[in-house]
Amino acid sequence: MPVFVNNYEITDDQVHSEMKNHPAASLNEARGEAARALIIRKLLLDEAVEREIISKDELEELDNEKEENVIETLLEDVIQLPDADEIVCRRYYEMHQSRFKDHKTGDVLPFNMVREHIRVFIEDKSHQAAFTAYMDSLMDKAKIVGI
Protein backbone atom coordinates (compact mmCIF):
# COMPACT_ATOMS: atom_id res chain seq x y z
CA MET A 1 0.00 0.00 0.00
CA PRO A 2 1.53 3.34 -1.00
CA VAL A 3 2.09 6.20 1.43
CA PHE A 4 1.10 9.78 0.66
CA VAL A 5 2.86 12.80 2.14
CA ASN A 6 1.05 16.05 1.34
CA ASN A 7 -0.39 14.40 -1.80
CA TYR A 8 3.04 13.10 -2.90
CA GLU A 9 3.05 9.34 -3.40
CA ILE A 10 5.77 7.17 -1.96
CA THR A 11 5.33 3.96 -3.90
CA ASP A 12 5.53 0.40 -2.63
CA ASP A 13 8.62 -0.05 -4.81
CA GLN A 14 10.35 2.87 -3.09
CA VAL A 15 9.46 1.48 0.35
CA HIS A 16 10.64 -2.02 -0.60
CA SER A 17 13.90 -0.63 -1.96
CA GLU A 18 14.46 1.33 1.26
CA MET A 19 13.77 -1.72 3.46
CA LYS A 20 17.32 -3.04 2.95
CA ASN A 21 18.50 -0.11 5.09
CA HIS A 22 16.18 -1.01 7.97
CA PRO A 23 16.72 -4.52 9.30
CA ALA A 24 14.03 -5.48 11.76
CA ALA A 25 12.54 -8.48 13.56
CA SER A 26 9.66 -8.69 11.10
CA LEU A 27 8.83 -7.69 7.57
CA ASN A 28 6.12 -5.32 8.82
CA GLU A 29 8.58 -3.57 11.15
CA ALA A 30 11.11 -3.17 8.33
CA ARG A 31 8.41 -1.81 6.04
CA GLY A 32 7.26 0.65 8.70
CA GLU A 33 10.81 1.89 9.37
CA ALA A 34 11.51 2.24 5.64
CA ALA A 35 8.26 4.16 5.07
CA ARG A 36 9.04 6.42 8.04
CA ALA A 37 12.53 7.16 6.67
CA LEU A 38 11.08 8.07 3.27
CA ILE A 39 8.41 10.25 4.89
CA ILE A 40 11.06 12.09 6.92
CA ARG A 41 13.21 12.57 3.83
CA LYS A 42 10.26 13.97 1.88
CA LEU A 43 9.26 16.34 4.68
CA LEU A 44 12.83 17.62 5.03
CA LEU A 45 13.24 18.14 1.29
CA ASP A 46 9.88 19.95 1.11
CA GLU A 47 11.01 22.16 3.99
CA ALA A 48 14.27 22.91 2.15
CA VAL A 49 12.22 24.09 -0.84
CA GLU A 50 9.96 26.15 1.42
CA ARG A 51 12.99 27.81 3.04
CA GLU A 52 14.44 28.46 -0.43
CA ILE A 53 17.56 26.39 0.15
CA ILE A 54 16.81 24.79 -3.20
CA SER A 55 14.12 25.22 -5.84
CA LYS A 56 11.57 22.52 -6.57
CA ASP A 57 12.94 22.17 -10.12
CA GLU A 58 16.52 21.77 -8.87
CA LEU A 59 15.39 19.23 -6.29
CA GLU A 60 13.87 16.94 -8.91
CA GLU A 61 17.27 16.67 -10.64
CA LEU A 62 19.34 15.75 -7.56
CA ASP A 63 20.84 12.36 -6.81
CA ASN A 64 20.72 10.88 -3.30
CA GLU A 65 24.08 12.31 -2.25
CA LYS A 66 23.10 15.85 -3.21
CA GLU A 67 19.73 15.42 -1.51
CA GLU A 68 21.64 14.49 1.65
CA ASN A 69 23.68 17.70 1.33
CA VAL A 70 20.47 19.75 1.00
CA ILE A 71 19.03 18.06 4.11
CA GLU A 72 22.27 18.68 6.02
CA THR A 73 22.19 22.36 5.05
CA LEU A 74 18.57 22.62 6.23
CA LEU A 75 19.31 20.96 9.56
CA GLU A 76 22.35 23.15 10.16
CA ASP A 77 20.07 26.12 9.51
CA VAL A 78 17.23 25.14 11.84
CA ILE A 79 18.96 23.22 14.63
CA GLN A 80 21.17 25.62 16.53
CA LEU A 81 22.63 24.23 19.74
CA PRO A 82 25.06 25.79 22.18
CA ASP A 83 28.25 23.89 22.91
CA ALA A 84 28.42 21.89 26.10
CA ASP A 85 30.75 24.17 28.03
CA GLU A 86 32.92 23.42 31.05
CA ILE A 87 30.14 24.24 33.55
CA VAL A 88 27.57 21.98 31.87
CA CYS A 89 30.06 19.13 31.54
CA ARG A 90 31.20 19.43 35.14
CA ARG A 91 27.60 19.48 36.38
CA TYR A 92 26.87 16.30 34.42
CA TYR A 93 30.02 14.70 35.82
CA GLU A 94 29.09 15.58 39.40
CA MET A 95 25.56 14.20 38.97
CA HIS A 96 26.65 10.95 37.27
CA GLN A 97 29.98 10.00 38.82
CA SER A 98 28.97 6.36 39.06
CA ARG A 99 29.17 6.21 35.26
CA PHE A 100 32.82 7.20 35.30
CA LYS A 101 34.40 4.48 37.42
CA ASP A 102 37.53 2.57 36.57
CA HIS A 103 36.41 -1.03 36.06
CA LYS A 104 39.53 -2.45 37.72
CA THR A 105 39.80 -0.24 40.80
CA GLY A 106 36.26 1.07 41.19
CA ASP A 107 37.66 4.59 41.58
CA VAL A 108 35.90 7.51 39.93
CA LEU A 109 37.90 8.75 36.96
CA PRO A 110 39.04 12.38 37.16
CA PHE A 111 36.94 14.95 35.31
CA ASN A 112 39.74 15.95 32.93
CA MET A 113 39.94 12.35 31.74
CA VAL A 114 36.24 12.11 30.81
CA ARG A 115 35.38 15.72 29.92
CA GLU A 116 35.54 15.21 26.13
CA HIS A 117 33.39 12.08 26.36
CA ILE A 118 30.82 14.02 28.40
CA ARG A 119 30.85 16.96 25.96
CA VAL A 120 30.24 14.72 22.94
CA PHE A 121 27.51 12.78 24.78
CA ILE A 122 25.65 15.93 25.86
CA GLU A 123 25.88 17.55 22.43
CA ASP A 124 24.71 14.35 20.69
CA LYS A 125 21.73 14.00 23.04
CA SER A 126 20.84 17.66 22.57
CA HIS A 127 21.03 17.32 18.80
CA GLN A 128 18.86 14.19 18.84
CA ALA A 129 16.24 15.91 20.99
CA ALA A 130 16.21 19.00 18.77
CA PHE A 131 15.95 16.88 15.61
CA THR A 132 13.06 14.87 17.08
CA ALA A 133 11.23 18.04 18.09
CA TYR A 134 11.78 19.54 14.63
CA MET A 135 10.52 16.37 12.91
CA ASP A 136 7.48 16.29 15.20
CA SER A 137 6.64 19.85 14.17
CA LEU A 138 6.96 18.97 10.47
CA MET A 139 4.84 15.84 10.89
CA ASP A 140 2.18 17.80 12.78
CA LYS A 141 1.79 20.13 9.76
CA ALA A 142 1.85 17.34 7.18
CA LYS A 143 -0.94 15.24 5.80
CA ILE A 144 0.34 11.66 5.88
CA VAL A 145 -1.83 8.78 4.65
CA GLY A 146 -1.08 5.07 4.37
CA ILE A 147 1.13 4.33 7.32
Coordinates of C-alpha atoms in Angstrom, one line a residue:
M1 CA 0.0 0.0 0.0
P2 CA 1.5 3.3 -1.0
V3 CA 2.1 6.2 1.4
F4 CA 1.1 9.8 0.7
V5 CA 2.9 12.8 2.1
N6 CA 1.1 16.0 1.3
N7 CA -0.4 14.4 -1.8
Y8 CA 3.0 13.1 -2.9
E9 CA 3.0 9.3 -3.4
I10 CA 5.8 7.2 -2.0
T11 CA 5.3 4.0 -3.9
D12 CA 5.5 0.4 -2.6
D13 CA 8.6 0.0 -4.8
Q14 CA 10.3 2.9 -3.1
V15 CA 9.5 1.5 0.3
H16 CA 10.6 -2.0 -0.6
S17 CA 13.9 -0.6 -2.0
E18 CA 14.5 1.3 1.3
M19 CA 13.8 -1.7 3.5
K20 CA 17.3 -3.0 2.9
N21 CA 18.5 -0.1 5.1
H22 CA 16.2 -1.0 8.0
P23 CA 16.7 -4.5 9.3
A24 CA 14.0 -5.5 11.8
A25 CA 12.5 -8.5 13.6
S26 CA 9.7 -8.7 11.1
L27 CA 8.8 -7.7 7.6
N28 CA 6.1 -5.3 8.8
E29 CA 8.6 -3.6 11.1
A30 CA 11.1 -3.2 8.3
R31 CA 8.4 -1.8 6.0
G32 CA 7.3 0.7 8.7
E33 CA 10.8 1.9 9.4
A34 CA 11.5 2.2 5.6
A35 CA 8.3 4.2 5.1
R36 CA 9.0 6.4 8.0
A37 CA 12.5 7.2 6.7
L38 CA 11.1 8.1 3.3
I39 CA 8.4 10.3 4.9
I40 CA 11.1 12.1 6.9
R41 CA 13.2 12.6 3.8
K42 CA 10.3 14.0 1.9
L43 CA 9.3 16.3 4.7
L44 CA 12.8 17.6 5.0
L45 CA 13.2 18.1 1.3
D46 CA 9.9 19.9 1.1
E47 CA 11.0 22.2 4.0
A48 CA 14.3 22.9 2.2
V49 CA 12.2 24.1 -0.8
E50 CA 10.0 26.2 1.4
R51 CA 13.0 27.8 3.0
E52 CA 14.4 28.5 -0.4
I53 CA 17.6 26.4 0.2
I54 CA 16.8 24.8 -3.2
S55 CA 14.1 25.2 -5.8
K56 CA 11.6 22.5 -6.6
D57 CA 12.9 22.2 -10.1
E58 CA 16.5 21.8 -8.9
L59 CA 15.4 19.2 -6.3
E60 CA 13.9 16.9 -8.9
E61 CA 17.3 16.7 -10.6
L62 CA 19.3 15.7 -7.6
D63 CA 20.8 12.4 -6.8
N64 CA 20.7 10.9 -3.3
E65 CA 24.1 12.3 -2.3
K66 CA 23.1 15.9 -3.2
E67 CA 19.7 15.4 -1.5
E68 CA 21.6 14.5 1.7
N69 CA 23.7 17.7 1.3
V70 CA 20.5 19.7 1.0
I71 CA 19.0 18.1 4.1
E72 CA 22.3 18.7 6.0
T73 CA 22.2 22.4 5.1
L74 CA 18.6 22.6 6.2
L75 CA 19.3 21.0 9.6
E76 CA 22.4 23.2 10.2
D77 CA 20.1 26.1 9.5
V78 CA 17.2 25.1 11.8
I79 CA 19.0 23.2 14.6
Q80 CA 21.2 25.6 16.5
L81 CA 22.6 24.2 19.7
P82 CA 25.1 25.8 22.2
D83 CA 28.3 23.9 22.9
A84 CA 28.4 21.9 26.1
D85 CA 30.8 24.2 28.0
E86 CA 32.9 23.4 31.0
I87 CA 30.1 24.2 33.5
V88 CA 27.6 22.0 31.9
C89 CA 30.1 19.1 31.5
R90 CA 31.2 19.4 35.1
R91 CA 27.6 19.5 36.4
Y92 CA 26.9 16.3 34.4
Y93 CA 30.0 14.7 35.8
E94 CA 29.1 15.6 39.4
M95 CA 25.6 14.2 39.0
H96 CA 26.7 10.9 37.3
Q97 CA 30.0 10.0 38.8
S98 CA 29.0 6.4 39.1
R99 CA 29.2 6.2 35.3
F100 CA 32.8 7.2 35.3
K101 CA 34.4 4.5 37.4
D102 CA 37.5 2.6 36.6
H103 CA 36.4 -1.0 36.1
K104 CA 39.5 -2.5 37.7
T105 CA 39.8 -0.2 40.8
G106 CA 36.3 1.1 41.2
D107 CA 37.7 4.6 41.6
V108 CA 35.9 7.5 39.9
L109 CA 37.9 8.7 37.0
P110 CA 39.0 12.4 37.2
F111 CA 36.9 14.9 35.3
N112 CA 39.7 16.0 32.9
M113 CA 39.9 12.3 31.7
V114 CA 36.2 12.1 30.8
R115 CA 35.4 15.7 29.9
E116 CA 35.5 15.2 26.1
H117 CA 33.4 12.1 26.4
I118 CA 30.8 14.0 28.4
R119 CA 30.9 17.0 26.0
V120 CA 30.2 14.7 22.9
F121 CA 27.5 12.8 24.8
I122 CA 25.6 15.9 25.9
E123 CA 25.9 17.6 22.4
D124 CA 24.7 14.3 20.7
K125 CA 21.7 14.0 23.0
S126 CA 20.8 17.7 22.6
H127 CA 21.0 17.3 18.8
Q128 CA 18.9 14.2 18.8
A129 CA 16.2 15.9 21.0
A130 CA 16.2 19.0 18.8
F131 CA 15.9 16.9 15.6
T132 CA 13.1 14.9 17.1
A133 CA 11.2 18.0 18.1
Y134 CA 11.8 19.5 14.6
M135 CA 10.5 16.4 12.9
D136 CA 7.5 16.3 15.2
S137 CA 6.6 19.9 14.2
L138 CA 7.0 19.0 10.5
M139 CA 4.8 15.8 10.9
D140 CA 2.2 17.8 12.8
K141 CA 1.8 20.1 9.8
A142 CA 1.9 17.3 7.2
K143 CA -0.9 15.2 5.8
I144 CA 0.3 11.7 5.9
V145 CA -1.8 8.8 4.6
G146 CA -1.1 5.1 4.4
I147 CA 1.1 4.3 7.3

